[in-house]
Tab-separated table of C-alpha atoms and ligand atoms in Angstrom:
chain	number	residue	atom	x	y	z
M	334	UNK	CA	0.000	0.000	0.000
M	335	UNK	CA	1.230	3.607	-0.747
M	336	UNK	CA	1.428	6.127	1.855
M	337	UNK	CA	-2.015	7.656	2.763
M	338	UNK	CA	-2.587	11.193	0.959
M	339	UNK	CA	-3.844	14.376	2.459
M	340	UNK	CA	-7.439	13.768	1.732
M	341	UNK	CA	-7.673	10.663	3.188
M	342	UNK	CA	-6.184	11.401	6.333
M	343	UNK	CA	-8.580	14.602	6.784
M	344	UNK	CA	-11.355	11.567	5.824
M	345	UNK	CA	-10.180	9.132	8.312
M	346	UNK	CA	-9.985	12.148	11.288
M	347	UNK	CA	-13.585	13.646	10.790
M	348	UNK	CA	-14.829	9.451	10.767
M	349	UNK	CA	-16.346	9.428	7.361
M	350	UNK	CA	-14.506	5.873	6.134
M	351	UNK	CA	-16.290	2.932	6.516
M	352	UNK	CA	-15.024	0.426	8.806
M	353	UNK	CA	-13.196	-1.589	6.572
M	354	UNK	CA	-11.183	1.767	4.701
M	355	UNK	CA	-10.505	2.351	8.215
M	356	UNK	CA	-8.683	-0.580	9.788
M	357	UNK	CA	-6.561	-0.308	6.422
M	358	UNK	CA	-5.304	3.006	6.860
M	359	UNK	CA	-5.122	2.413	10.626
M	360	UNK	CA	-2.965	-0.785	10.094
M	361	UNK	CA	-0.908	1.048	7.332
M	362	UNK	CA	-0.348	4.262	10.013
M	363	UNK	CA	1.151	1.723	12.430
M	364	UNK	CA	3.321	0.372	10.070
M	365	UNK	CA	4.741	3.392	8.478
M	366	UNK	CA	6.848	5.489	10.702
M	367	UNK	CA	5.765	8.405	7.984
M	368	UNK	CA	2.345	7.934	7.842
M	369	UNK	CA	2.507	7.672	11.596
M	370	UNK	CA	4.281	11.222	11.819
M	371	UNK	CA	1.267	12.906	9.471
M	372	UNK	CA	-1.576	11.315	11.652
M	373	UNK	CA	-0.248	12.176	15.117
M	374	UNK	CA	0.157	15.888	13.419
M	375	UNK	CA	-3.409	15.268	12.452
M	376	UNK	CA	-4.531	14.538	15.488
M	377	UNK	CA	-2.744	17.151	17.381
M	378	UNK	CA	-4.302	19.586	14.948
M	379	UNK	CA	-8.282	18.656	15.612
M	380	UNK	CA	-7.490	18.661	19.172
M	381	UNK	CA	-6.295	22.046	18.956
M	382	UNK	CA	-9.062	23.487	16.732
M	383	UNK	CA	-11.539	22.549	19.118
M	384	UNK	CA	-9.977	24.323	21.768
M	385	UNK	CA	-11.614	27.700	22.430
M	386	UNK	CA	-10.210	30.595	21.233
M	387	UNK	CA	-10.023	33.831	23.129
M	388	UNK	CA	-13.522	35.218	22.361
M	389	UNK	CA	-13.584	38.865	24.289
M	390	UNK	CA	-17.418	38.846	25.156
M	391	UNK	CA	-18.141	40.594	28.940
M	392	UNK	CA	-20.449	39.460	31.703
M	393	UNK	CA	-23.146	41.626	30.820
M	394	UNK	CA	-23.431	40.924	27.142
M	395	UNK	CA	-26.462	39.850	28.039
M	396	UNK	CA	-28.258	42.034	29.750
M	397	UNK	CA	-26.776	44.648	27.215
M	398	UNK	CA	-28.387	42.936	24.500
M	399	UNK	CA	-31.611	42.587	26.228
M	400	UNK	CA	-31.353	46.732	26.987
M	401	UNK	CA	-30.988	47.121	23.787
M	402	UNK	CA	-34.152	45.320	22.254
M	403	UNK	CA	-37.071	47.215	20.814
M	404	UNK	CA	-39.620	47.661	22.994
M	405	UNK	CA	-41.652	45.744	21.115
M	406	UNK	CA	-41.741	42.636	18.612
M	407	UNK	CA	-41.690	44.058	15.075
M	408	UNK	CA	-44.681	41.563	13.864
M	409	UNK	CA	-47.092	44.189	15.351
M	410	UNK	CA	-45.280	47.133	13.695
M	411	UNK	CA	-45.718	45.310	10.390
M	412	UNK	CA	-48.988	44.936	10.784
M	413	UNK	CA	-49.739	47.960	11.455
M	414	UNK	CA	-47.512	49.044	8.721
M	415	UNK	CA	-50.270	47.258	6.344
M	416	UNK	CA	-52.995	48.908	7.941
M	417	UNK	CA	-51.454	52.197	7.106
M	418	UNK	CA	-50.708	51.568	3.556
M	419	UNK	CA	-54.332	50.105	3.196
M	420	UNK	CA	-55.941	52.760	4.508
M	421	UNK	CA	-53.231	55.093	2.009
M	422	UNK	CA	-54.787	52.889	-1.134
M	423	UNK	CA	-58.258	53.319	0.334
M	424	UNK	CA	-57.971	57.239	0.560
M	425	UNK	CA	-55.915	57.416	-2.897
M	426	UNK	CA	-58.888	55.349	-4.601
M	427	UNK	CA	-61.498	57.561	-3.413
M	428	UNK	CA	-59.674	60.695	-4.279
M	429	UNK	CA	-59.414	59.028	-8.133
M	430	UNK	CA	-62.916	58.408	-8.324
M	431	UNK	CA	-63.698	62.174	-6.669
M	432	UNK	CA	-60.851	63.977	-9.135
M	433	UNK	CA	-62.073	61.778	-12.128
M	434	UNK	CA	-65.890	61.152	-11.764
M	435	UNK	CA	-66.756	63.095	-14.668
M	436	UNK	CA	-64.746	61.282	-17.237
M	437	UNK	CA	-66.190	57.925	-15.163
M	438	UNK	CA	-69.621	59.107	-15.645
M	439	UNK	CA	-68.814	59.634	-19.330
M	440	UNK	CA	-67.485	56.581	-19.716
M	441	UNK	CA	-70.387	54.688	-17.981
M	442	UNK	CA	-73.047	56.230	-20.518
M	443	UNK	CA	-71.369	56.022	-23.765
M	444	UNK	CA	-70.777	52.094	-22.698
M	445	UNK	CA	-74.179	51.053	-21.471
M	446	UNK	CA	-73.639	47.578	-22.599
M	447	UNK	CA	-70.817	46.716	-20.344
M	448	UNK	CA	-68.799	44.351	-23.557
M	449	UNK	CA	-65.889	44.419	-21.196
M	450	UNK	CA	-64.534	43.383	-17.985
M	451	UNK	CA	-62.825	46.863	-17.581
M	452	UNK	CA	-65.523	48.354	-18.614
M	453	UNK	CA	-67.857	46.377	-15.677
M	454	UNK	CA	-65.250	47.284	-12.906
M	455	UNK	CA	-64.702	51.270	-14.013
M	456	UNK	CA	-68.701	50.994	-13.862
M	457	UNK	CA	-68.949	49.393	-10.730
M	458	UNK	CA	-66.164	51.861	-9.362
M	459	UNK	CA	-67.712	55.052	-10.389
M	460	UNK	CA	-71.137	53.686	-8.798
M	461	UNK	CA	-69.280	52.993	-5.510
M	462	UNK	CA	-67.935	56.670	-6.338
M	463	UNK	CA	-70.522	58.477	-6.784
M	464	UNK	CA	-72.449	56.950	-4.056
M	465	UNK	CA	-69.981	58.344	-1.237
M	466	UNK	CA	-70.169	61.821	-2.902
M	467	UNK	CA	-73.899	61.592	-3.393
M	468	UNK	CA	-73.688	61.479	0.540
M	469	UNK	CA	-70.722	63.726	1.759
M	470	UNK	CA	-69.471	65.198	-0.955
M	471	UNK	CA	-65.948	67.422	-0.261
M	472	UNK	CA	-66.751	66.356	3.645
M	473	UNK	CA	-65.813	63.077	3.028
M	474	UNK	CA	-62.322	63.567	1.818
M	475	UNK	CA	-61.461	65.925	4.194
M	476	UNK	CA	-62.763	63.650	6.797
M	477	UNK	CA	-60.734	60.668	5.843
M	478	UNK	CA	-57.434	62.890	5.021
M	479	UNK	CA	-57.882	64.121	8.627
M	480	UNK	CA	-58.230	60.064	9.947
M	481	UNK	CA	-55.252	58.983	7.436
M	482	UNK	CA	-53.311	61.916	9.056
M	483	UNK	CA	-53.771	60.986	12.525
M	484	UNK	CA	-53.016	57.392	11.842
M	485	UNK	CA	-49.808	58.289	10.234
M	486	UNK	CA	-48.805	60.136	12.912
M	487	UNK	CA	-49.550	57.977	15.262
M	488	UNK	CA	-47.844	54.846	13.591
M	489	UNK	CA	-44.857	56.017	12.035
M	490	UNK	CA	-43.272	57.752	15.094
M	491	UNK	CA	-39.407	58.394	15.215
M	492	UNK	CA	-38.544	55.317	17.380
M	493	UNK	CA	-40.378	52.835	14.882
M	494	UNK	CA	-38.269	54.652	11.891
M	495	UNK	CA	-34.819	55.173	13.854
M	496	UNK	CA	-35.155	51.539	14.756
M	497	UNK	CA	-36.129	50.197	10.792
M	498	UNK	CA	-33.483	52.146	9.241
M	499	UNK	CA	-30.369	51.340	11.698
M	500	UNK	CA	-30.887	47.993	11.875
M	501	UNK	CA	-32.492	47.088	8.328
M	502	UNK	CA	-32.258	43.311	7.879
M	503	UNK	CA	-29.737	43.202	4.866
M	504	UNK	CA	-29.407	39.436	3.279
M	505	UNK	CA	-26.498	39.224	1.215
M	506	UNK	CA	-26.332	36.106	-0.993
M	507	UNK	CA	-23.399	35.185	-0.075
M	508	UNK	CA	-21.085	36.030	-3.831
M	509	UNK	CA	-18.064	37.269	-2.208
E	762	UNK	CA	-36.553	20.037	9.873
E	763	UNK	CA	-38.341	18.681	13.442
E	764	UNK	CA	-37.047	21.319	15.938
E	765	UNK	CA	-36.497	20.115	19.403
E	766	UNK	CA	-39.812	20.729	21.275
E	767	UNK	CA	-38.192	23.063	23.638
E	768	UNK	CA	-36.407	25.211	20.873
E	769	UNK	CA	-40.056	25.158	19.275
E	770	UNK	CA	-41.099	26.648	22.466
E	771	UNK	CA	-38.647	28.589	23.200
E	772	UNK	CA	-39.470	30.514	19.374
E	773	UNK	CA	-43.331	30.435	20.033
E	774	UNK	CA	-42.629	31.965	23.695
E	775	UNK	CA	-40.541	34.291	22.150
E	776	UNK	CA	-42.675	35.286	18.926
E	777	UNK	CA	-45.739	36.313	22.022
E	778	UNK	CA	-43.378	38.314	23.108
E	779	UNK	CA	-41.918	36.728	26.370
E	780	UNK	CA	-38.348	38.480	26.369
E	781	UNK	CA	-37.389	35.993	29.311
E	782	UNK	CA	-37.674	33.411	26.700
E	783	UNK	CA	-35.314	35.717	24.403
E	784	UNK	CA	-32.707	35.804	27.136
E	785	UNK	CA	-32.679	32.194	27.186
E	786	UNK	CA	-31.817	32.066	23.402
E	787	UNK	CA	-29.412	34.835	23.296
E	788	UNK	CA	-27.674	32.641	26.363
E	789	UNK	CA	-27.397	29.661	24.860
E	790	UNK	CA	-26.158	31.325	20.624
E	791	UNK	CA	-24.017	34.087	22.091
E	792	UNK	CA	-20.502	31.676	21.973
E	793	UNK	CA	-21.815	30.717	18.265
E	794	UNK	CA	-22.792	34.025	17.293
E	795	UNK	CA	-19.215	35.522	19.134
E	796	UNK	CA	-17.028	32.808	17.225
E	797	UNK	CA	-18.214	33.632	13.900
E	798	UNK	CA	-18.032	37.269	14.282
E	799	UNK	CA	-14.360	36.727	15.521
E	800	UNK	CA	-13.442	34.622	12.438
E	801	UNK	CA	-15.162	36.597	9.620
E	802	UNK	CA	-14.527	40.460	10.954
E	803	UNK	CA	-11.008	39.745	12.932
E	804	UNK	CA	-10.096	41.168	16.208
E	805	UNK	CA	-12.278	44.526	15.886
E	806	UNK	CA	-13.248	47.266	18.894
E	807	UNK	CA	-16.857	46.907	17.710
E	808	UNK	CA	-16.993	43.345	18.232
E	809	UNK	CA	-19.346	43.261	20.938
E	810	UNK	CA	-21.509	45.239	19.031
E	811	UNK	CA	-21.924	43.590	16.159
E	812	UNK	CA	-22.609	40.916	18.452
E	813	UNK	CA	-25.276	42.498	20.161
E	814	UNK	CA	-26.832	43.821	16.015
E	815	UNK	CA	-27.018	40.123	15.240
E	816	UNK	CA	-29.448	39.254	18.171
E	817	UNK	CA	-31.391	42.500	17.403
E	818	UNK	CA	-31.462	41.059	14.184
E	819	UNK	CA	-32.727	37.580	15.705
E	820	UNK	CA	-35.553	39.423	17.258
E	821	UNK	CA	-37.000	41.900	14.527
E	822	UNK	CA	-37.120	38.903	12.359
E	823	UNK	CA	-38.181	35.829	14.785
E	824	UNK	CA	-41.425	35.914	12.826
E	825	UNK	CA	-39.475	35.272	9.933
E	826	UNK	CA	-37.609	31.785	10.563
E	827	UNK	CA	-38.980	29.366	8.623
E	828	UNK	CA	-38.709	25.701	10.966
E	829	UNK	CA	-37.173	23.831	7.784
E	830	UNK	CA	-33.715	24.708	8.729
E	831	UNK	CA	-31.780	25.032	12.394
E	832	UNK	CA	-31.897	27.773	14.956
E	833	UNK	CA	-28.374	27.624	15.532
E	834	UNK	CA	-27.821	27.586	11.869
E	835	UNK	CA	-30.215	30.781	11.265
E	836	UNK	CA	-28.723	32.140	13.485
E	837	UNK	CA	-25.178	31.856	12.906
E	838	UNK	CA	-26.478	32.646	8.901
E	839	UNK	CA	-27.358	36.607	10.185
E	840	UNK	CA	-24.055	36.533	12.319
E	841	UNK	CA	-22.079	35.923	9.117
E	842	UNK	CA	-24.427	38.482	6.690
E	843	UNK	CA	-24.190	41.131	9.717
E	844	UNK	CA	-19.811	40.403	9.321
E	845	UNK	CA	-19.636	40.547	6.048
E	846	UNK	CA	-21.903	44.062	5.471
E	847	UNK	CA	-19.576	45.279	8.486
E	848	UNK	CA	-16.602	44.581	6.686
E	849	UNK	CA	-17.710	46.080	3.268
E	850	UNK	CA	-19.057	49.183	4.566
E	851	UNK	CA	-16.537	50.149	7.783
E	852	UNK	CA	-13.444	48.351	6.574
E	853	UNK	CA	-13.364	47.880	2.678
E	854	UNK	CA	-9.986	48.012	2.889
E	855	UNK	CA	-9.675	44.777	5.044
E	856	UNK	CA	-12.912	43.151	2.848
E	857	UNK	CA	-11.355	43.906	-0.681
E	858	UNK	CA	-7.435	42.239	1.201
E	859	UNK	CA	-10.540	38.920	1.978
E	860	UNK	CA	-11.271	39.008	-1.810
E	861	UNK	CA	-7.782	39.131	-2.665
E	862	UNK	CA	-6.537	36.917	-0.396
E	863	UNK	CA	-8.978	34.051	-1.323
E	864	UNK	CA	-7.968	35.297	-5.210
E	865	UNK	CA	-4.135	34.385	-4.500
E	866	UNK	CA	-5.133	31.924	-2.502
E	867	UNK	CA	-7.380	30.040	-5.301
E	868	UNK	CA	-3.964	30.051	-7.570
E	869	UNK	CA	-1.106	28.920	-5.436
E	870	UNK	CA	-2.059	28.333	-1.615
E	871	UNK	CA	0.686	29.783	-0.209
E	872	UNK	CA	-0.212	32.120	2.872
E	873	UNK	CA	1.666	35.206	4.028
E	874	UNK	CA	4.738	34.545	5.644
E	875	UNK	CA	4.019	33.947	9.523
E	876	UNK	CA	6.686	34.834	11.893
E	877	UNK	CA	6.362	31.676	14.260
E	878	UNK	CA	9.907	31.426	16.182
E	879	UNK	CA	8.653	33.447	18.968
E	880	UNK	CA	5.277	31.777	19.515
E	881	UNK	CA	3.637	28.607	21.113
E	882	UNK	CA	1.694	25.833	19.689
E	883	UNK	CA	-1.685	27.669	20.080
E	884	UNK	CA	-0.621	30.991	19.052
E	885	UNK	CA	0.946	29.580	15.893
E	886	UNK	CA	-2.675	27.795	14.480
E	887	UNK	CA	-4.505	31.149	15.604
E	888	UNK	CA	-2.121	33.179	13.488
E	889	UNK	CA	-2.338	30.703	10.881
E	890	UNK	CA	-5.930	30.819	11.508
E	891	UNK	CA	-6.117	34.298	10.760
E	892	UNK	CA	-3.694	34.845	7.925
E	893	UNK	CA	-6.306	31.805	5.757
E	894	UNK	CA	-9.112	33.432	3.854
E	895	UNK	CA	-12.286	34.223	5.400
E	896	UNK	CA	-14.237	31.709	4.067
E	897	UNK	CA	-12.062	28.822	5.197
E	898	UNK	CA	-11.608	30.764	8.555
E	899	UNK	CA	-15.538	30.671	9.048
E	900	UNK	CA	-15.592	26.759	8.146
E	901	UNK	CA	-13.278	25.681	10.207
E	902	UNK	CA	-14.906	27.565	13.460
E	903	UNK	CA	-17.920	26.332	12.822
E	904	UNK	CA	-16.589	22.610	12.146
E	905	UNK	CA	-14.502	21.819	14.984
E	906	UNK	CA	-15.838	24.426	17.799
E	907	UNK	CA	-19.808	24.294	16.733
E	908	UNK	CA	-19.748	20.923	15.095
E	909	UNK	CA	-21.773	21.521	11.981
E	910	UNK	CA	-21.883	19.412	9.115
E	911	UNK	CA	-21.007	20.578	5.759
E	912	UNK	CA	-24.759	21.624	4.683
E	913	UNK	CA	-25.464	23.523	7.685
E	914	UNK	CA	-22.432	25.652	7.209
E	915	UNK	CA	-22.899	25.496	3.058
E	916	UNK	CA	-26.495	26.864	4.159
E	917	UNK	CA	-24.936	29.321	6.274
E	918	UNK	CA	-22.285	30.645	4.131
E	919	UNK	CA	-24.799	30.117	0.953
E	920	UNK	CA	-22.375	27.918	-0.921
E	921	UNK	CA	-22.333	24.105	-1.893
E	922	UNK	CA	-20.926	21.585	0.501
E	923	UNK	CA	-18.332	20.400	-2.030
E	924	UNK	CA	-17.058	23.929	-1.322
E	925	UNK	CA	-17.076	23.864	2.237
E	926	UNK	CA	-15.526	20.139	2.364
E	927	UNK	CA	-12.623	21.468	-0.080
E	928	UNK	CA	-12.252	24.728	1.792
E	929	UNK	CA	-12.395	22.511	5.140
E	930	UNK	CA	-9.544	19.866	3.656
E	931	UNK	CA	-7.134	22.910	2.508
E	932	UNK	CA	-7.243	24.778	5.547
E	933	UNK	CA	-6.217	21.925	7.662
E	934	UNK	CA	-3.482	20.973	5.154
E	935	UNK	CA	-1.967	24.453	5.402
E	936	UNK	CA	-2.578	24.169	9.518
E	937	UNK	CA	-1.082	20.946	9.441
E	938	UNK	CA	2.298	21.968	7.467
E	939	UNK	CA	2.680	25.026	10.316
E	940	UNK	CA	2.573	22.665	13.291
E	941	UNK	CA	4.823	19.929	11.096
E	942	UNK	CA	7.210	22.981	10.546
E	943	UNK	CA	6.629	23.447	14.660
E	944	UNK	CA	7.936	20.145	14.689
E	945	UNK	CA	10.892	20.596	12.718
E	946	UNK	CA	12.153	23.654	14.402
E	947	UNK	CA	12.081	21.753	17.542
E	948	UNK	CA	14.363	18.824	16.421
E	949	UNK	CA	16.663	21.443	15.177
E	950	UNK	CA	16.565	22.978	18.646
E	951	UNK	CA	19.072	21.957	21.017
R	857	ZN	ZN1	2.979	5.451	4.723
């Protein structure tokens, strides 16, 4: 038998040979003064790497890390992050309909037959439209700018953005 | 992957918001999370806090681990993404020498001359440690001191396991010719 290569001794000192590979090499270590030399460095090199390093971390790492936490989990401000933009699409979709319901009411009578999809849904819109201006007219904007306001201020406060921007989960994929 | 039923816990506690049950999980990573910082960044003043980022980073994005893969490998996954933006945006300098050193590296595996005379057995492998590139650095930590297989650190580092097993293989050949030269320096000793 040769003398065992580099490979095969890293194979035979993390225990991925199968019993019989192993008693081979074993038997062949024990034989050759040379091969004997390699393993024993081998050996004395595993045993060091799982030694632990000096790893300068302080008593109160800990309780740092726990001071340091937002105050709450992030899951809520997320959610409420949706509710936010929701209510943003909401109020932007009403003020289309409001700034555009004359070309919407134009559109609905010179296409009474409804041929298309689009055609259905700009209907339906401009119904849905027309209806909430039928009732409030101007009012109702103002009124729900004035609620979208208040809910803006009162979710996107400095702490939430501070927190989002400093420590703004970055994934990197790994293609260095 | 079947987490344990107390590191299931431990994440459900945690996701309702128990930050007792947070502690508990920041006490048992913060060696793993320490020991890859250490190997990927170096020996850096801001080491504790980068430490402390990556468990921030545990906690904004609990909601967000998926129970297919490990804890300990998430985990150690943000700790090595949270290095690795650290050293491109405070010290490009030291992340473009990583690019360059795995670049000379790649073509003829020699390492930077290490002055070892003066040092003992332990001090020797750290500075060989450190002089390898990061990459095979951050296997070997997590091999012999966290005892993760291949895919968890390939899943970690995003790259195959052939790659980690061949970065794995050529580290400890370059470790093992600086204690064999140990060796040799001794015979010659009186
Ligand atoms: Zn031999």
């Amino acid at each position: 038998m040769s003398h065992i290569s580099d490979s095969q001794f890293q194979e035979l000192l993390d225990d991925n040979l199968n019993e019989r590979q192993s008693k081979l090499f074993l038997r062949h270590i024990w034989d050759c003064p040379q091969c004997r030399e390699e393993w024993q460095i081998y050996r004395q090199l595993k045993k060091t790497l799982m030694q632990e390093p000096v790893v300068p971390l302080s008593n109160h790492f800990t309780d740092d890390t726990m001071a340091s936490l937002p105050s709450r989990l992030p899951r809520f401000i997320i959610q409420r992050w949706i509710i936010a933009v929701s209510s943003l699409s909401i109020l932007a979709g009403i003020g289309a309909l409001y700034y555009f319901r004359d070309i919407l009411k134009r559109i609905v009578l010179t296409n009474a037959g409804f041929e298309s999809p689009l055609l259905q849904l700009t209907s339906i819109l401009s119904t849905i439209g027309n209806f909430i201006l039928r009732i409030g007219g101007d009012q109702v904007v103002l009124f729900l700018i004035a609620c979208f306001a208040l809910l803006l201020i009162g979710l996107l406060d400095k702490k939430v953005f501070q927190r989002r921007t400093k420590h703004s989960f970055q994934v990197i994929n790994g293609t260095l | 992957m079947n987490q344990p039923t107390d590191t299931r816990a431990l994440i459900n506690q945690i996701r309702h918001g128990n930050r007792d049950a947070f502690r508990t999980l920041v006490e048992q990573n913060k060696r793993l999370v320490s020991h890859v910082i250490y190997r990927t960044a170096g020996h850096i003043n801001d080491h504790e806090d980068l430490c402390q980022d990556v468990f921030i980073k545990v906690y904004q994005n609990i909601h967000k681990f998926r129970e297919d893969s490990k804890l300990s490998t998430w985990i150690a996954q943000i700790a090595f993404n949270t290095s690795i933006n650290y050293l491109r945006k405070k010290r490009p300098s030291l992340y473009e020498d990583e690019s360059r050193i795995l670049a000379t590296y790649e073509t003829n595996e020699d390492l930077p001359d290490i002055q070892i005379e003066k040092m003992d057995r332990n001090q020797r492998i750290a500075k060989a440690i450190d002089s390898l590139p990061l990459q095979m650095r951050t296997v070997i930590t997590l091999y012999h001191l966290e005892e993760m297989s291949y895919k968890e650190i390939g899943e970690i580092m995003n790259m195959p396991e052939g790659t980690m097993k061949s970065y794995l293989f050529r580290a400890r050949k370059k470790l093992k010719n600086v204690l064999s030269q140990e060796l040799e320096l001794k015979d010659i000793q009186p």
